[in-house]
Amino acid sequence: MSEVIVNRVAESSLQTIDLESMMPVEEPVLFDLKDYLFMGLIVKEKEFRASLQQTDLSAYVDKTVLVTCSTDAIVPMWAYMLVAALLQPVAAEVFLGSKEEWKKQKLMQAIAALSVEAYTNQRVVVKGCGDEPIPESAYMEITKRLRPIAKSIMYGEPCSTVPIYKQPKSTA
């Protein structure tokens, strides 16, 4: 007597959302302001402008550029504006902040742009394990997007989930 093993997870109507698949895959390029500061610490406007104008922009063409300052310098707001004016015509995107901050923002944009209609009255599992760390805010944001429409929301893997939300049964 051989029993057929049935994969109930595969046959279930669970919809899985993998937040890791929404993370950006391109590698951004770093633009460090410290290289343009006097003694690596001070912005002198004339010298700052001159060094920006001498920048070889070929490394930034069609790239995501992360602008940062790796030293503890006081950088005036207009310096960031000058950098944006320099990079914006050649770069695909110019972002002020770290790689982690950029990834988080891109993930939040992807969640905001997600078409959630397909999850209406569905049982949804938000995948919880992966190679890439996912910020907590992303889990909160996807829950906020799904709660008004999903039948239920779970966290984890389809074979082992933690219930998050279940739509109340209507009393009509």
N, C-alpha and C. Protein backbone atom coordinates (compact mmCIF):
# COMPACT_ATOMS: atom_id res chain seq x y z
N MET A 1 0.83 -1.18 0.00
CA MET A 1 0.00 0.00 0.00
C MET A 1 0.88 1.25 0.00
N SER A 2 0.93 1.91 -1.10
CA SER A 2 1.70 3.15 -1.16
C SER A 2 0.73 4.33 -1.13
N GLU A 3 0.94 5.18 -0.16
CA GLU A 3 0.12 6.37 -0.04
C GLU A 3 0.75 7.48 -0.85
N VAL A 4 -0.08 8.23 -1.50
CA VAL A 4 0.39 9.38 -2.26
C VAL A 4 0.60 10.52 -1.28
N ILE A 5 1.79 11.09 -1.32
CA ILE A 5 2.09 12.21 -0.45
C ILE A 5 1.59 13.49 -1.15
N VAL A 6 0.75 14.20 -0.45
CA VAL A 6 0.16 15.41 -1.00
C VAL A 6 0.84 16.62 -0.36
N ASN A 7 1.30 17.51 -1.20
CA ASN A 7 1.90 18.76 -0.73
C ASN A 7 0.76 19.76 -0.55
N ARG A 8 0.25 19.84 0.67
CA ARG A 8 -0.89 20.71 0.93
C ARG A 8 -0.51 22.18 0.79
N VAL A 9 0.74 22.53 1.05
CA VAL A 9 1.18 23.91 0.90
C VAL A 9 1.11 24.33 -0.55
N ALA A 10 1.62 23.47 -1.44
CA ALA A 10 1.61 23.78 -2.87
C ALA A 10 0.20 23.89 -3.41
N GLU A 11 -0.72 23.10 -2.85
CA GLU A 11 -2.10 23.10 -3.34
C GLU A 11 -2.97 24.15 -2.67
N SER A 12 -2.44 24.83 -1.68
CA SER A 12 -3.24 25.83 -0.97
C SER A 12 -3.38 27.08 -1.83
N SER A 13 -4.30 27.92 -1.42
CA SER A 13 -4.53 29.16 -2.16
C SER A 13 -3.73 30.32 -1.59
N LEU A 14 -2.68 30.02 -0.87
CA LEU A 14 -1.85 31.07 -0.28
C LEU A 14 -1.13 31.87 -1.36
N GLN A 15 -1.13 33.17 -1.20
CA GLN A 15 -0.36 34.07 -2.06
C GLN A 15 0.87 34.50 -1.26
N THR A 16 2.04 34.38 -1.85
CA THR A 16 3.26 34.74 -1.13
C THR A 16 3.82 36.04 -1.68
N ILE A 17 4.22 36.92 -0.78
CA ILE A 17 4.91 38.15 -1.15
C ILE A 17 6.32 38.06 -0.58
N ASP A 18 7.30 38.16 -1.45
CA ASP A 18 8.70 38.11 -1.05
C ASP A 18 9.28 39.52 -1.15
N LEU A 19 9.42 40.18 -0.01
CA LEU A 19 9.93 41.55 0.00
C LEU A 19 11.36 41.62 -0.52
N GLU A 20 12.11 40.56 -0.34
CA GLU A 20 13.50 40.55 -0.82
C GLU A 20 13.55 40.72 -2.34
N SER A 21 12.56 40.20 -3.03
CA SER A 21 12.54 40.32 -4.50
C SER A 21 12.27 41.76 -4.94
N MET A 22 11.84 42.61 -4.02
CA MET A 22 11.58 44.02 -4.34
C MET A 22 12.79 44.91 -4.08
N MET A 23 13.84 44.33 -3.50
CA MET A 23 15.04 45.11 -3.20
C MET A 23 15.78 45.42 -4.50
N PRO A 24 16.44 46.59 -4.57
CA PRO A 24 17.21 46.90 -5.78
C PRO A 24 18.39 45.95 -5.94
N VAL A 25 18.70 45.62 -7.18
CA VAL A 25 19.81 44.70 -7.44
C VAL A 25 21.06 45.41 -7.94
N GLU A 26 20.92 46.63 -8.46
CA GLU A 26 22.09 47.33 -8.98
C GLU A 26 22.99 47.78 -7.84
N GLU A 27 24.26 47.90 -8.13
CA GLU A 27 25.24 48.37 -7.15
C GLU A 27 25.42 49.88 -7.35
N PRO A 28 25.13 50.66 -6.34
CA PRO A 28 25.32 52.11 -6.47
C PRO A 28 26.79 52.49 -6.40
N VAL A 29 27.09 53.70 -6.88
CA VAL A 29 28.44 54.24 -6.87
C VAL A 29 28.49 55.32 -5.79
N LEU A 30 29.58 55.38 -5.05
CA LEU A 30 29.72 56.34 -3.96
C LEU A 30 30.38 57.63 -4.45
N PHE A 31 29.84 58.76 -4.01
CA PHE A 31 30.43 60.08 -4.23
C PHE A 31 30.68 60.66 -2.85
N ASP A 32 31.94 60.66 -2.42
CA ASP A 32 32.29 61.10 -1.07
C ASP A 32 32.74 62.56 -1.10
N LEU A 33 32.01 63.39 -0.40
CA LEU A 33 32.32 64.82 -0.36
C LEU A 33 33.67 65.13 0.27
N LYS A 34 34.17 64.26 1.11
CA LYS A 34 35.45 64.53 1.79
C LYS A 34 36.58 64.76 0.80
N ASP A 35 36.47 64.15 -0.37
CA ASP A 35 37.50 64.31 -1.39
C ASP A 35 37.51 65.72 -2.00
N TYR A 36 36.48 66.49 -1.72
CA TYR A 36 36.34 67.82 -2.30
C TYR A 36 36.48 68.93 -1.25
N LEU A 37 36.79 68.54 -0.02
CA LEU A 37 36.90 69.50 1.07
C LEU A 37 38.35 69.89 1.34
N PHE A 38 38.55 71.10 1.76
CA PHE A 38 39.87 71.58 2.14
C PHE A 38 40.29 70.82 3.39
N MET A 39 41.44 70.14 3.32
CA MET A 39 41.97 69.30 4.39
C MET A 39 40.97 68.21 4.80
N GLY A 40 40.06 67.88 3.91
CA GLY A 40 39.07 66.84 4.18
C GLY A 40 38.02 67.22 5.20
N LEU A 41 38.00 68.50 5.59
CA LEU A 41 37.10 68.93 6.67
C LEU A 41 36.30 70.20 6.41
N ILE A 42 36.78 71.06 5.54
CA ILE A 42 36.19 72.39 5.41
C ILE A 42 35.78 72.64 3.97
N VAL A 43 34.60 73.23 3.80
CA VAL A 43 34.14 73.63 2.48
C VAL A 43 34.57 75.07 2.26
N LYS A 44 35.44 75.25 1.28
CA LYS A 44 35.79 76.59 0.83
C LYS A 44 35.13 76.72 -0.53
N GLU A 45 34.19 77.63 -0.63
CA GLU A 45 33.32 77.66 -1.81
C GLU A 45 34.07 77.69 -3.13
N LYS A 46 35.01 78.57 -3.29
CA LYS A 46 35.72 78.71 -4.57
C LYS A 46 36.45 77.41 -4.92
N GLU A 47 37.19 76.84 -3.96
CA GLU A 47 37.93 75.61 -4.21
C GLU A 47 36.99 74.42 -4.41
N PHE A 48 35.90 74.40 -3.64
CA PHE A 48 34.91 73.32 -3.76
C PHE A 48 34.31 73.32 -5.16
N ARG A 49 33.88 74.48 -5.63
CA ARG A 49 33.32 74.59 -6.98
C ARG A 49 34.33 74.16 -8.05
N ALA A 50 35.58 74.61 -7.88
CA ALA A 50 36.62 74.29 -8.86
C ALA A 50 36.88 72.78 -8.90
N SER A 51 36.94 72.15 -7.74
CA SER A 51 37.21 70.70 -7.72
C SER A 51 36.03 69.92 -8.29
N LEU A 52 34.82 70.38 -8.06
CA LEU A 52 33.66 69.72 -8.66
C LEU A 52 33.71 69.81 -10.18
N GLN A 53 34.08 70.97 -10.69
CA GLN A 53 34.15 71.15 -12.14
C GLN A 53 35.21 70.27 -12.79
N GLN A 54 36.23 69.88 -12.04
CA GLN A 54 37.29 69.03 -12.57
C GLN A 54 36.98 67.54 -12.43
N THR A 55 35.83 67.21 -11.89
CA THR A 55 35.46 65.81 -11.64
C THR A 55 35.22 65.08 -12.96
N ASP A 56 35.81 63.91 -13.08
CA ASP A 56 35.55 63.03 -14.22
C ASP A 56 34.22 62.33 -13.93
N LEU A 57 33.21 62.66 -14.71
CA LEU A 57 31.86 62.15 -14.47
C LEU A 57 31.60 60.80 -15.11
N SER A 58 32.57 60.25 -15.82
CA SER A 58 32.35 58.99 -16.54
C SER A 58 31.97 57.83 -15.61
N ALA A 59 32.45 57.84 -14.38
CA ALA A 59 32.14 56.76 -13.44
C ALA A 59 30.69 56.82 -12.96
N TYR A 60 30.01 57.92 -13.20
CA TYR A 60 28.65 58.11 -12.69
C TYR A 60 27.57 58.03 -13.76
N VAL A 61 27.97 57.85 -15.01
CA VAL A 61 27.01 57.83 -16.11
C VAL A 61 26.06 56.64 -15.95
N ASP A 62 24.75 56.95 -15.95
CA ASP A 62 23.68 55.96 -15.85
C ASP A 62 23.77 55.09 -14.60
N LYS A 63 24.36 55.59 -13.55
CA LYS A 63 24.50 54.85 -12.29
C LYS A 63 23.66 55.52 -11.21
N THR A 64 23.36 54.76 -10.18
CA THR A 64 22.79 55.32 -8.96
C THR A 64 23.99 55.80 -8.15
N VAL A 65 23.97 57.07 -7.77
CA VAL A 65 25.09 57.67 -7.05
C VAL A 65 24.64 58.02 -5.64
N LEU A 66 25.36 57.47 -4.67
CA LEU A 66 25.10 57.76 -3.27
C LEU A 66 26.06 58.84 -2.81
N VAL A 67 25.53 59.99 -2.45
CA VAL A 67 26.34 61.10 -1.99
C VAL A 67 26.44 61.02 -0.47
N THR A 68 27.67 61.08 0.02
CA THR A 68 27.90 60.99 1.46
C THR A 68 29.14 61.81 1.80
N CYS A 69 29.38 61.97 3.09
CA CYS A 69 30.61 62.59 3.56
C CYS A 69 31.14 61.72 4.68
N SER A 70 32.25 61.06 4.43
CA SER A 70 32.78 60.08 5.38
C SER A 70 33.60 60.71 6.51
N THR A 71 33.73 62.02 6.50
CA THR A 71 34.40 62.69 7.61
C THR A 71 33.38 63.48 8.41
N ASP A 72 33.77 63.89 9.57
CA ASP A 72 32.88 64.64 10.46
C ASP A 72 32.99 66.13 10.14
N ALA A 73 32.62 66.48 8.91
CA ALA A 73 32.71 67.86 8.47
C ALA A 73 31.33 68.51 8.51
N ILE A 74 31.31 69.82 8.66
CA ILE A 74 30.07 70.57 8.55
C ILE A 74 29.95 71.00 7.09
N VAL A 75 28.96 70.44 6.43
CA VAL A 75 28.77 70.71 5.00
C VAL A 75 27.53 71.58 4.84
N PRO A 76 27.70 72.76 4.24
CA PRO A 76 26.53 73.63 4.04
C PRO A 76 25.56 73.02 3.01
N MET A 77 24.30 73.38 3.15
CA MET A 77 23.26 72.84 2.28
C MET A 77 23.55 73.08 0.81
N TRP A 78 24.06 74.25 0.48
CA TRP A 78 24.31 74.57 -0.92
C TRP A 78 25.36 73.65 -1.55
N ALA A 79 26.23 73.06 -0.74
CA ALA A 79 27.24 72.14 -1.28
C ALA A 79 26.55 70.89 -1.84
N TYR A 80 25.54 70.40 -1.12
CA TYR A 80 24.78 69.24 -1.62
C TYR A 80 24.04 69.61 -2.90
N MET A 81 23.55 70.83 -2.94
CA MET A 81 22.84 71.29 -4.14
C MET A 81 23.79 71.35 -5.34
N LEU A 82 25.01 71.81 -5.11
CA LEU A 82 26.00 71.84 -6.20
C LEU A 82 26.31 70.44 -6.71
N VAL A 83 26.44 69.50 -5.79
CA VAL A 83 26.73 68.11 -6.17
C VAL A 83 25.56 67.54 -6.97
N ALA A 84 24.34 67.81 -6.52
CA ALA A 84 23.17 67.32 -7.26
C ALA A 84 23.11 67.93 -8.66
N ALA A 85 23.41 69.22 -8.76
CA ALA A 85 23.40 69.89 -10.07
C ALA A 85 24.47 69.31 -11.00
N LEU A 86 25.58 68.88 -10.42
CA LEU A 86 26.65 68.29 -11.22
C LEU A 86 26.30 66.88 -11.69
N LEU A 87 25.75 66.06 -10.78
CA LEU A 87 25.53 64.64 -11.08
C LEU A 87 24.22 64.34 -11.80
N GLN A 88 23.19 65.11 -11.53
CA GLN A 88 21.86 64.81 -12.05
C GLN A 88 21.81 64.63 -13.57
N PRO A 89 22.51 65.42 -14.36
CA PRO A 89 22.42 65.22 -15.82
C PRO A 89 23.02 63.90 -16.32
N VAL A 90 23.94 63.30 -15.57
CA VAL A 90 24.60 62.09 -16.06
C VAL A 90 24.16 60.82 -15.32
N ALA A 91 23.80 60.95 -14.05
CA ALA A 91 23.47 59.78 -13.23
C ALA A 91 22.02 59.35 -13.47
N ALA A 92 21.76 58.06 -13.26
CA ALA A 92 20.39 57.57 -13.33
C ALA A 92 19.61 58.07 -12.12
N GLU A 93 20.29 58.15 -10.97
CA GLU A 93 19.66 58.59 -9.73
C GLU A 93 20.75 59.14 -8.81
N VAL A 94 20.42 60.20 -8.08
CA VAL A 94 21.34 60.77 -7.10
C VAL A 94 20.62 60.71 -5.76
N PHE A 95 21.28 60.10 -4.77
CA PHE A 95 20.66 59.89 -3.45
C PHE A 95 21.64 60.34 -2.38
N LEU A 96 21.14 61.06 -1.39
CA LEU A 96 21.96 61.48 -0.26
C LEU A 96 21.76 60.50 0.87
N GLY A 97 22.81 59.77 1.21
CA GLY A 97 22.73 58.83 2.31
C GLY A 97 23.52 57.56 2.06
N SER A 98 23.37 56.62 2.98
CA SER A 98 24.11 55.36 2.92
C SER A 98 23.42 54.37 1.99
N LYS A 99 24.12 53.30 1.70
CA LYS A 99 23.57 52.24 0.86
C LYS A 99 22.34 51.62 1.52
N GLU A 100 22.38 51.45 2.83
CA GLU A 100 21.24 50.87 3.56
C GLU A 100 20.03 51.79 3.49
N GLU A 101 20.26 53.09 3.65
CA GLU A 101 19.15 54.06 3.56
C GLU A 101 18.55 54.07 2.16
N TRP A 102 19.40 54.00 1.15
CA TRP A 102 18.94 53.97 -0.24
C TRP A 102 18.12 52.72 -0.51
N LYS A 103 18.62 51.56 -0.06
CA LYS A 103 17.88 50.30 -0.26
C LYS A 103 16.52 50.35 0.43
N LYS A 104 16.50 50.90 1.64
CA LYS A 104 15.24 51.00 2.37
C LYS A 104 14.25 51.89 1.61
N GLN A 105 14.72 53.02 1.13
CA GLN A 105 13.83 53.92 0.38
C GLN A 105 13.31 53.24 -0.89
N LYS A 106 14.18 52.53 -1.61
CA LYS A 106 13.75 51.85 -2.84
C LYS A 106 12.72 50.77 -2.53
N LEU A 107 12.93 50.04 -1.44
CA LEU A 107 11.98 49.01 -1.03
C LEU A 107 10.63 49.63 -0.67
N MET A 108 10.65 50.72 0.07
CA MET A 108 9.40 51.38 0.44
C MET A 108 8.67 51.91 -0.79
N GLN A 109 9.42 52.40 -1.77
CA GLN A 109 8.80 52.85 -3.03
C GLN A 109 8.18 51.68 -3.77
N ALA A 110 8.86 50.53 -3.77
CA ALA A 110 8.33 49.34 -4.45
C ALA A 110 7.05 48.85 -3.78
N ILE A 111 7.01 48.91 -2.46
CA ILE A 111 5.80 48.50 -1.73
C ILE A 111 4.66 49.47 -2.03
N ALA A 112 4.96 50.75 -2.07
CA ALA A 112 3.93 51.76 -2.36
C ALA A 112 3.38 51.59 -3.78
N ALA A 113 4.23 51.14 -4.70
CA ALA A 113 3.82 50.98 -6.10
C ALA A 113 3.19 49.62 -6.38
N LEU A 114 3.24 48.71 -5.41
CA LEU A 114 2.72 47.36 -5.61
C LEU A 114 1.22 47.39 -5.86
N SER A 115 0.79 46.71 -6.90
CA SER A 115 -0.63 46.59 -7.19
C SER A 115 -1.19 45.50 -6.28
N VAL A 116 -1.97 45.90 -5.29
CA VAL A 116 -2.45 44.96 -4.28
C VAL A 116 -3.82 44.34 -4.61
N GLU A 117 -4.42 44.73 -5.71
CA GLU A 117 -5.74 44.22 -6.07
C GLU A 117 -5.76 42.69 -6.17
N ALA A 118 -4.68 42.09 -6.61
CA ALA A 118 -4.61 40.63 -6.76
C ALA A 118 -4.71 39.92 -5.42
N TYR A 119 -4.53 40.64 -4.32
CA TYR A 119 -4.56 40.04 -2.99
C TYR A 119 -5.92 40.23 -2.30
N THR A 120 -6.87 40.80 -3.02
CA THR A 120 -8.21 41.02 -2.46
C THR A 120 -8.84 39.68 -2.08
N ASN A 121 -9.29 39.59 -0.82
CA ASN A 121 -9.92 38.38 -0.27
C ASN A 121 -9.03 37.13 -0.39
N GLN A 122 -7.73 37.33 -0.37
CA GLN A 122 -6.79 36.21 -0.46
C GLN A 122 -6.09 36.02 0.88
N ARG A 123 -5.57 34.82 1.07
CA ARG A 123 -4.72 34.51 2.21
C ARG A 123 -3.29 34.78 1.77
N VAL A 124 -2.63 35.71 2.45
CA VAL A 124 -1.31 36.19 2.00
C VAL A 124 -0.26 35.87 3.06
N VAL A 125 0.85 35.33 2.58
CA VAL A 125 2.02 35.10 3.43
C VAL A 125 3.11 36.08 3.00
N VAL A 126 3.58 36.88 3.94
CA VAL A 126 4.72 37.76 3.68
C VAL A 126 5.95 36.97 4.11
N LYS A 127 6.77 36.64 3.11
CA LYS A 127 7.93 35.79 3.35
C LYS A 127 8.87 36.44 4.36
N GLY A 128 9.37 35.61 5.26
CA GLY A 128 10.16 36.15 6.36
C GLY A 128 11.63 35.80 6.36
N CYS A 129 12.06 34.90 5.52
CA CYS A 129 13.47 34.50 5.53
C CYS A 129 14.10 34.81 4.18
N GLY A 130 15.36 35.13 4.21
CA GLY A 130 16.07 35.40 2.97
C GLY A 130 17.51 35.75 3.25
N ASP A 131 18.22 36.06 2.19
CA ASP A 131 19.63 36.39 2.30
C ASP A 131 19.84 37.87 2.64
N GLU A 132 18.91 38.70 2.21
CA GLU A 132 19.02 40.15 2.37
C GLU A 132 18.20 40.60 3.58
N PRO A 133 18.79 41.37 4.50
CA PRO A 133 18.00 41.86 5.62
C PRO A 133 16.93 42.85 5.15
N ILE A 134 15.72 42.68 5.65
CA ILE A 134 14.60 43.54 5.29
C ILE A 134 14.29 44.43 6.49
N PRO A 135 14.18 45.75 6.28
CA PRO A 135 13.88 46.63 7.41
C PRO A 135 12.48 46.38 7.97
N GLU A 136 12.34 46.56 9.26
CA GLU A 136 11.06 46.36 9.93
C GLU A 136 9.97 47.22 9.32
N SER A 137 10.33 48.43 8.91
CA SER A 137 9.34 49.35 8.34
C SER A 137 8.69 48.77 7.09
N ALA A 138 9.41 47.94 6.35
CA ALA A 138 8.84 47.32 5.15
C ALA A 138 7.73 46.35 5.52
N TYR A 139 7.92 45.59 6.60
CA TYR A 139 6.88 44.65 7.05
C TYR A 139 5.65 45.42 7.53
N MET A 140 5.88 46.53 8.21
CA MET A 140 4.75 47.35 8.64
C MET A 140 4.00 47.91 7.44
N GLU A 141 4.75 48.41 6.46
CA GLU A 141 4.13 49.04 5.29
C GLU A 141 3.32 48.04 4.46
N ILE A 142 3.85 46.84 4.24
CA ILE A 142 3.11 45.85 3.45
C ILE A 142 1.86 45.41 4.21
N THR A 143 1.95 45.34 5.53
CA THR A 143 0.77 44.98 6.34
C THR A 143 -0.30 46.06 6.21
N LYS A 144 0.11 47.32 6.29
CA LYS A 144 -0.84 48.42 6.14
C LYS A 144 -1.50 48.41 4.76
N ARG A 145 -0.75 48.04 3.73
CA ARG A 145 -1.32 48.00 2.37
C ARG A 145 -2.29 46.83 2.21
N LEU A 146 -1.98 45.69 2.85
CA LEU A 146 -2.79 44.48 2.65
C LEU A 146 -4.01 44.38 3.58
N ARG A 147 -3.92 44.91 4.78
CA ARG A 147 -4.96 44.71 5.77
C ARG A 147 -6.37 45.08 5.29
N PRO A 148 -6.55 46.19 4.59
CA PRO A 148 -7.92 46.53 4.16
C PRO A 148 -8.52 45.56 3.15
N ILE A 149 -7.69 44.76 2.47
CA ILE A 149 -8.23 43.94 1.38
C ILE A 149 -8.03 42.43 1.54
N ALA A 150 -7.02 42.02 2.28
CA ALA A 150 -6.69 40.59 2.37
C ALA A 150 -7.63 39.86 3.33
N LYS A 151 -7.88 38.60 3.02
CA LYS A 151 -8.67 37.74 3.91
C LYS A 151 -7.86 37.45 5.17
N SER A 152 -6.58 37.16 4.99
CA SER A 152 -5.69 36.97 6.13
C SER A 152 -4.27 37.30 5.71
N ILE A 153 -3.48 37.69 6.71
CA ILE A 153 -2.07 38.01 6.50
C ILE A 153 -1.27 37.17 7.48
N MET A 154 -0.23 36.52 6.97
CA MET A 154 0.66 35.71 7.79
C MET A 154 2.09 36.09 7.50
N TYR A 155 2.96 35.79 8.44
CA TYR A 155 4.39 36.05 8.29
C TYR A 155 5.13 34.72 8.33
N GLY A 156 6.15 34.57 7.51
CA GLY A 156 7.00 33.38 7.56
C GLY A 156 7.08 32.69 6.21
N GLU A 157 7.04 31.38 6.27
CA GLU A 157 7.05 30.54 5.08
C GLU A 157 5.70 29.83 5.00
N PRO A 158 5.23 29.48 3.79
CA PRO A 158 3.91 28.85 3.69
C PRO A 158 3.75 27.60 4.56
N CYS A 159 4.85 26.89 4.84
CA CYS A 159 4.75 25.68 5.65
C CYS A 159 4.76 25.97 7.15
N SER A 160 5.11 27.19 7.54
CA SER A 160 5.20 27.54 8.96
C SER A 160 5.00 29.04 9.09
N THR A 161 3.77 29.43 9.39
CA THR A 161 3.47 30.86 9.42
C THR A 161 3.04 31.33 10.81
N VAL A 162 3.20 32.63 11.01
CA VAL A 162 2.70 33.30 12.20
C VAL A 162 1.51 34.14 11.75
N PRO A 163 0.31 33.89 12.31
CA PRO A 163 -0.85 34.68 11.90
C PRO A 163 -0.69 36.14 12.35
N ILE A 164 -0.99 37.06 11.46
CA ILE A 164 -0.89 38.48 11.75
C ILE A 164 -2.27 39.13 11.80
N TYR A 165 -3.08 38.81 10.81
CA TYR A 165 -4.40 39.43 10.71
C TYR A 165 -5.36 38.46 10.03
N LYS A 166 -6.59 38.45 10.53
CA LYS A 166 -7.64 37.65 9.89
C LYS A 166 -8.88 38.52 9.81
N GLN A 167 -9.41 38.62 8.59
CA GLN A 167 -10.62 39.40 8.36
C GLN A 167 -11.78 38.83 9.18
N PRO A 168 -12.48 39.67 9.90
CA PRO A 168 -13.62 39.14 10.68
C PRO A 168 -14.71 38.60 9.75
N LYS A 169 -15.37 37.57 10.21
CA LYS A 169 -16.48 37.01 9.43
C LYS A 169 -17.63 38.00 9.48
N SER A 170 -18.27 38.17 8.34
CA SER A 170 -19.40 39.11 8.29
C SER A 170 -20.59 38.50 9.01
N THR A 171 -21.34 39.33 9.67
CA THR A 171 -22.52 38.87 10.43
C THR A 171 -23.80 39.30 9.72
N ALA A 172 -23.81 39.14 8.41
CA ALA A 172 -24.97 39.57 7.64
C ALA A 172 -26.04 38.52 7.62
